[in-house]
Each structure stands twice: as structure tokens, then as C-alpha cells.
């Protein structure tokens, strides 16, 4: 028996019951003679599905999802779809929800674990008026889908792969399919890719992690990642926060051989993923950044979705000293250069904390005050002049991971009159791929010296490094873990404001090495 309209555009509540209910509720049974029942097939708009709406679309587009039914509702069973969040209210006929079933043939509980049963499986669907559909509990399937015409069941995704970004739903399986469609066998392993979301500024952002083939170069990988970002943006109309490639066989596995999604996400959040290539694109997906110094209202009862923003909700806020007070200070106005500002701050506000380094747990690992940075920069300047024998204008490659050491080395170069070039250090687990890029930047920038930590010094001179590049061609390498004790005789002062301050080298998304001069 089938009661009620099943057209996609109708707005009746879609459900199933074993006995007649209110007029806008549909009841589904297996037809008496289903031997000639044709398979159901639907071409759905992927953009419509991001709003949880079933909308028929053309087969000629890339932005459609073609689904086929997974069978009929079992005899004597009740199947319905409920909203995936909030109250388990029945979805309307053109909405996608979590499929739930009530039947004597389905498992109803963990043995002796009633709490686990209620939290994981048990659900009592209700109508729009709040009335329960049945006195018997339904079982959640964890599948996203809908019940179509003739009692056919369609599945469009899984609950554990559902990501809600800026009020729109995206399924991890769909994102994986789009990423793998971009020359999958050439750069990454099929089936070794994970997609999940992380919280950034009160909203979910999409992260893609894949295992890279060992024969792929860094330039090829960046080109592939760039095409993946464009494909996901055009097909799913959503930006990707981070796309990371890790070496082969490094992602945690499930007992059946697949990728363990929750462990991969945990490694990402802890900073222990150790990718060999990373492409961060916050500018394409973080749409709720506040303006500098803009005061955001607190969360209130009137908070509603307005486009991609939550009106009335404090997303983020910039804080710090009011620069207007400094502009009125005649003593501050005469300082044109970063090195002069640091010297002035070291005298006037020596104990003010300039930089704070956080570890993977979010706690403070190290910090640097104005006077500490000044004294450390002085010692690095002495090292450059006495041990490196450098002169004004010489280029210095700074091979440091992000942190306090890199900041101190940067200011030390300014104190000595040298031009710093920041270089991402090679990855110890993937030296063959990452070290040639370091060597190329050092050579192209014509660096007269290389500064780094003691640990990276050993890495640059290791046997693995010698197999990847000619280590004898490195310029002099200075270890800043062993700084001199004395101060420089004088600190360099640029002759004019147009003097070159530093060089910024990076490999672009097209695989080309690009350098930008900064004054």
C-alpha cells in the first residue's frame, strides 16, 4: 500500500508506517509481485544536496550525483528519514535525512548496554506536530538518503562523513571522488585518501589528506593539489582549508586495511601528521574573518544565519595596543626601520612579550620579550660578522622551522645589515624530495651563508642528504644554538627606506620557484 504523493517537489512528510496515520504520511510495503520491478535511478543536483534538498538535474554536468536504489523496504518493516541534527523529525519528501528502520528482523540493542543502545541506535521519529510515528523505537542506520517512489530506498552518503560548512552539507565520499578524478593513479594511491573537517573560527573547514606516490616530485604534487582545489571549488562550491600529502604507508590503518579516519584527524590536530607537501588555502574557505579592531557583538538570542555569517555571534576579534597613541609620539615617529623599532622597544618596554610559541596541546612552550629578542639578535649579528665574515647586503638563508629561532635569526640579519631569506627545512623522513628544493633556493638566492639549528645542521650533512644533493656545494653553515657572548660594536642602520629588507622565495602552485623583494 502506498499512500500520498511521492513527487520530489511535494512537501508532504516522508515516512513509513505499518498502519494508517495522518494524511501527509506515506506508507511503504513491498509490492506483491516485484519480479518486474525496474531499478530506481536518480540524477540529483549536488548543490541541492548541500542544502539537504533532493533536486533532479541534468546528467551532462559534473556537479550531479547519480544514485541507484539499494532495494525495497522489507515486508512488515517501517522505514523513514529523519533530520540529521536536532529533534528526529520526519523529513519532507524532497529532503535528505538519516534513514531509520523499525522491524522485528533488525538488531535493537547492545546486550546489557542500554545506555549505549539509546545513544547509538535508538530513536523515536516524530512528525512536524511532535507526535511520535510509532510506539516502537526505530534503529538508526547511519546512512543519509531518502525513500523514493514505490518504496525504493536511495542512499547518498554516510552520517560519519557529513561535514557542515557555512550552513551547507558536504559528504566526505563526494569530496574523495572529486579529488581522485584528477589523475588519481599518477600522484596518489586510490583508496588511501581521507577527508574530514576541523573547527576554525566557529565553523567547519575541510581537510584532505592523501598518501603520495614515492616517484612524484614536489612540483608535480603541487600542480596536482592545485587542480584538486579548483575542481572541488567548481563542483562542490566550497573551499578546502588544507590539502596535505604524506609518504606512502604512513596513515593509520583499520583492521580491514582502510584509512582510520578518526586517528588521522587526531594526528592532524596534534601536528603529528608529518606531511611531505602541504597546501593551505584559508583565504578560499574562511569567510567570517573580522575586520581589524572591529568589535563583535556577543552571542544573543537574536543570532541567525545571514549568508555565510552568523549575525550576532562573536566570530573572532583582533586585540592589541592602540597604534593611534604611538603615532602621536614624536620619539616613535623617527624610527623608520624594524631594527630601530626593536632597539627602542627593548629600552622602553623590555618585558613586553612579543612572541609566544604554543605546542600541539595549545599550551605555551616558549616566549620572547622585547629585550630578549634584542639581545639574541645582537649575538646572531656578531656571529654573522665574525664567523661568517659577511658584509652589508650579503644574503643569508635561514633554514628553520616556524618558531622563536627563526624570528631571532631574522632580526639578527637586520642588525648585521644582511638580507635574510627564509627557507622551509627539509623533512627528515623525506629528504630525497624536500632537500633539493632547499638547495635550489639557496643557490638561486645566492646566499653567502646558511643559518640553522644544530639538529638541522646534522641533517644537512648526513649520509641521506649526500645521496640527494652535493653537500660539498653548501655555503658556510652557522649553528645558532652556539651563539657568542659579546655584543656587536655597532648595529647596522640602512641608508634609506628603499633598502632591501628580505627576500621571499617559495614554490608556486604551478611548480615554479618565485622570489619577491621586500623593502
Tab-separated table of N, CA and C in Angstrom, residues 350-418:
chain	number	residue	atom	x	y	z
A	350	UNK	N	60.944	46.685	27.943
A	350	UNK	CA	61.796	45.487	27.823
A	350	UNK	C	61.088	44.176	28.145
A	351	UNK	N	60.122	44.189	29.054
A	351	UNK	CA	59.484	42.944	29.490
A	351	UNK	C	58.193	42.627	28.743
A	352	UNK	N	57.859	43.427	27.722
A	352	UNK	CA	56.650	43.151	26.944
A	352	UNK	C	56.869	41.905	26.080
A	353	UNK	N	55.965	40.926	26.169
A	353	UNK	CA	56.092	39.677	25.409
A	353	UNK	C	55.670	39.935	23.959
A	354	UNK	N	56.629	39.757	23.050
A	354	UNK	CA	56.359	39.976	21.633
A	354	UNK	C	55.823	38.730	20.946
A	355	UNK	N	56.408	37.576	21.237
A	355	UNK	CA	56.040	36.333	20.555
A	355	UNK	C	55.835	35.231	21.581
A	356	UNK	N	54.840	34.392	21.305
A	356	UNK	CA	54.548	33.241	22.156
A	356	UNK	C	54.419	32.007	21.278
A	357	UNK	N	55.115	30.953	21.627
A	357	UNK	CA	55.089	29.699	20.867
A	357	UNK	C	54.227	28.686	21.610
A	358	UNK	N	53.220	28.144	20.928
A	358	UNK	CA	52.331	27.143	21.504
A	358	UNK	C	52.694	25.762	20.981
A	359	UNK	N	52.567	24.746	21.828
A	359	UNK	CA	52.812	23.378	21.395
A	359	UNK	C	51.532	22.766	20.853
A	360	UNK	N	51.576	21.458	20.520
A	360	UNK	CA	50.423	20.802	19.916
A	360	UNK	C	49.233	20.719	20.860
A	361	UNK	N	49.480	20.845	22.174
A	361	UNK	CA	48.377	20.783	23.145
A	361	UNK	C	47.756	22.154	23.396
A	362	UNK	N	48.314	23.200	22.763
A	362	UNK	CA	47.775	24.536	22.949
A	362	UNK	C	48.332	25.271	24.147
A	363	UNK	N	49.328	24.695	24.839
A	363	UNK	CA	49.953	25.365	25.976
A	363	UNK	C	51.221	26.081	25.528
A	364	UNK	N	51.652	27.057	26.315
A	364	UNK	CA	52.816	27.880	25.962
A	364	UNK	C	54.093	27.061	26.116
A	365	UNK	N	54.858	26.956	25.012
A	365	UNK	CA	56.131	26.240	25.039
A	365	UNK	C	57.310	27.186	25.215
A	366	UNK	N	57.193	28.408	24.684
A	366	UNK	CA	58.293	29.374	24.779
A	366	UNK	C	57.730	30.760	24.482
A	367	UNK	N	58.439	31.764	24.915
A	367	UNK	CA	58.039	33.138	24.636
A	367	UNK	C	59.283	34.002	24.518
A	368	UNK	N	59.090	35.207	23.999
A	368	UNK	CA	60.219	36.098	23.736
A	368	UNK	C	59.777	37.529	24.026
A	369	UNK	N	60.478	38.199	24.944
A	369	UNK	CA	60.198	39.593	25.253
A	369	UNK	C	61.015	40.505	24.349
A	370	UNK	N	60.760	41.795	24.438
A	370	UNK	CA	61.475	42.765	23.602
A	370	UNK	C	62.978	42.719	23.857
A	371	UNK	N	63.370	42.739	25.117
A	371	UNK	CA	64.798	42.759	25.426
A	371	UNK	C	65.462	41.421	25.106
A	372	UNK	N	64.745	40.314	25.280
A	372	UNK	CA	65.318	39.007	24.938
A	372	UNK	C	65.573	38.894	23.440
A	373	UNK	N	64.625	39.359	22.637
A	373	UNK	CA	64.816	39.326	21.193
A	373	UNK	C	65.962	40.244	20.777
A	374	UNK	N	66.061	41.400	21.386
A	374	UNK	CA	67.126	42.347	21.063
A	374	UNK	C	68.504	41.748	21.359
A	375	UNK	N	68.675	41.175	22.559
A	375	UNK	CA	69.977	40.608	22.938
A	375	UNK	C	70.345	39.413	22.067
A	376	UNK	N	69.351	38.603	21.732
A	376	UNK	CA	69.635	37.439	20.889
A	376	UNK	C	69.998	37.868	19.471
A	377	UNK	N	69.308	38.887	18.956
A	377	UNK	CA	69.631	39.401	17.618
A	377	UNK	C	71.041	39.975	17.589
A	378	UNK	N	71.457	40.625	18.677
A	378	UNK	CA	72.822	41.162	18.741
A	378	UNK	C	73.858	40.043	18.624
A	379	UNK	N	73.655	38.947	19.347
A	379	UNK	CA	74.611	37.841	19.311
A	379	UNK	C	74.653	37.189	17.929
A	380	UNK	N	73.505	37.083	17.271
A	380	UNK	CA	73.476	36.500	15.927
A	380	UNK	C	74.194	37.421	14.948
A	381	UNK	N	74.056	38.741	15.132
A	381	UNK	CA	74.764	39.685	14.270
A	381	UNK	C	76.276	39.535	14.425
A	382	UNK	N	76.751	39.339	15.661
A	382	UNK	CA	78.184	39.112	15.886
A	382	UNK	C	78.635	37.831	15.199
A	383	UNK	N	77.821	36.778	15.270
A	383	UNK	CA	78.167	35.517	14.609
A	383	UNK	C	78.290	35.704	13.099
A	384	UNK	N	77.383	36.465	12.519
A	384	UNK	CA	77.426	36.675	11.070
A	384	UNK	C	78.680	37.438	10.654
A	385	UNK	N	79.058	38.428	11.449
A	385	UNK	CA	80.206	39.259	11.082
A	385	UNK	C	81.541	38.579	11.377
A	386	UNK	N	81.636	37.870	12.496
A	386	UNK	CA	82.932	37.304	12.895
A	386	UNK	C	83.145	35.890	12.355
A	387	UNK	N	82.135	35.021	12.485
A	387	UNK	CA	82.302	33.641	11.999
A	387	UNK	C	81.955	33.506	10.525
A	388	UNK	N	80.942	34.242	10.074
A	388	UNK	CA	80.557	34.156	8.677
A	388	UNK	C	81.316	35.108	7.774
A	389	UNK	N	81.967	36.134	8.371
A	389	UNK	CA	82.724	37.139	7.612
A	389	UNK	C	81.851	37.780	6.533
A	390	UNK	N	80.627	38.141	6.925
A	390	UNK	CA	79.693	38.725	5.976
A	390	UNK	C	79.754	40.246	6.035
A	391	UNK	N	79.321	40.857	4.938
A	391	UNK	CA	79.293	42.305	4.834
A	391	UNK	C	77.876	42.778	4.560
A	392	UNK	N	77.712	44.109	4.543
A	392	UNK	CA	76.391	44.671	4.278
A	392	UNK	C	75.873	44.207	2.931
A	393	UNK	N	74.613	43.768	2.926
A	393	UNK	CA	73.979	43.372	1.677
A	393	UNK	C	74.123	41.912	1.314
A	394	UNK	N	74.934	41.142	2.044
A	394	UNK	CA	75.070	39.710	1.752
A	394	UNK	C	73.766	38.981	2.097
A	395	UNK	N	73.468	37.954	1.312
A	395	UNK	CA	72.246	37.175	1.520
A	395	UNK	C	72.527	36.010	2.466
A	396	UNK	N	71.565	35.748	3.367
A	396	UNK	CA	71.698	34.667	4.344
A	396	UNK	C	70.440	33.806	4.288
A	397	UNK	N	70.616	32.517	4.084
A	397	UNK	CA	69.488	31.578	4.059
A	397	UNK	C	69.186	31.123	5.484
A	398	UNK	N	67.941	31.321	5.930
A	398	UNK	CA	67.517	30.917	7.267
A	398	UNK	C	66.683	29.643	7.142
A	399	UNK	N	67.288	28.512	7.468
A	399	UNK	CA	66.630	27.211	7.335
A	399	UNK	C	66.149	26.792	8.724
A	400	UNK	N	64.952	27.260	9.080
A	400	UNK	CA	64.391	26.993	10.400
A	400	UNK	C	62.931	26.566	10.262
A	401	UNK	N	62.470	25.738	11.187
A	401	UNK	CA	61.014	25.535	11.282
A	401	UNK	C	60.385	26.777	11.897
A	402	UNK	N	59.073	26.992	11.747
A	402	UNK	CA	58.447	28.166	12.357
A	402	UNK	C	58.648	28.166	13.865
A	403	UNK	N	59.083	29.311	14.414
A	403	UNK	CA	59.300	29.381	15.848
A	403	UNK	C	60.174	30.548	16.249
A	404	UNK	N	60.615	30.517	17.502
A	404	UNK	CA	61.405	31.594	18.093
A	404	UNK	C	62.761	31.744	17.406
A	405	UNK	N	63.398	30.626	17.067
A	405	UNK	CA	64.729	30.679	16.439
A	405	UNK	C	64.697	31.424	15.113
A	406	UNK	N	63.657	31.193	14.339
A	406	UNK	CA	63.543	31.862	13.040
A	406	UNK	C	63.391	33.372	13.211
A	407	UNK	N	62.591	33.800	14.173
A	407	UNK	CA	62.371	35.232	14.398
A	407	UNK	C	63.671	35.907	14.843
A	408	UNK	N	64.389	35.274	15.772
A	408	UNK	CA	65.640	35.849	16.260
A	408	UNK	C	66.672	35.934	15.136
A	409	UNK	N	66.763	34.898	14.296
A	409	UNK	CA	67.720	34.913	13.188
A	409	UNK	C	67.372	36.004	12.182
A	410	UNK	N	66.076	36.241	11.965
A	410	UNK	CA	65.649	37.284	11.027
A	410	UNK	C	66.128	38.660	11.514
A	411	UNK	N	65.871	38.968	12.787
A	411	UNK	CA	66.305	40.254	13.318
A	411	UNK	C	67.818	40.333	13.420
A	412	UNK	N	68.492	39.206	13.663
A	412	UNK	CA	69.951	39.207	13.697
A	412	UNK	C	70.549	39.618	12.360
A	413	UNK	N	69.922	39.167	11.266
A	413	UNK	CA	70.378	39.573	9.929
A	413	UNK	C	70.185	41.071	9.722
A	414	UNK	N	69.059	41.613	10.183
A	414	UNK	CA	68.822	43.051	10.055
A	414	UNK	C	69.837	43.845	10.860
A	415	UNK	N	70.213	43.341	12.032
A	415	UNK	CA	71.206	44.029	12.861
A	415	UNK	C	72.580	44.035	12.198
A	416	UNK	N	72.881	42.997	11.398
A	416	UNK	CA	74.183	42.901	10.733
A	416	UNK	C	74.169	43.513	9.339
A	417	UNK	N	72.997	43.959	8.866
A	417	UNK	CA	72.909	44.539	7.537
A	417	UNK	C	72.800	43.499	6.437
A	418	UNK	N	72.521	42.248	6.798
A	418	UNK	CA	72.384	41.176	5.802
A	418	UNK	C	70.922	41.046	5.366
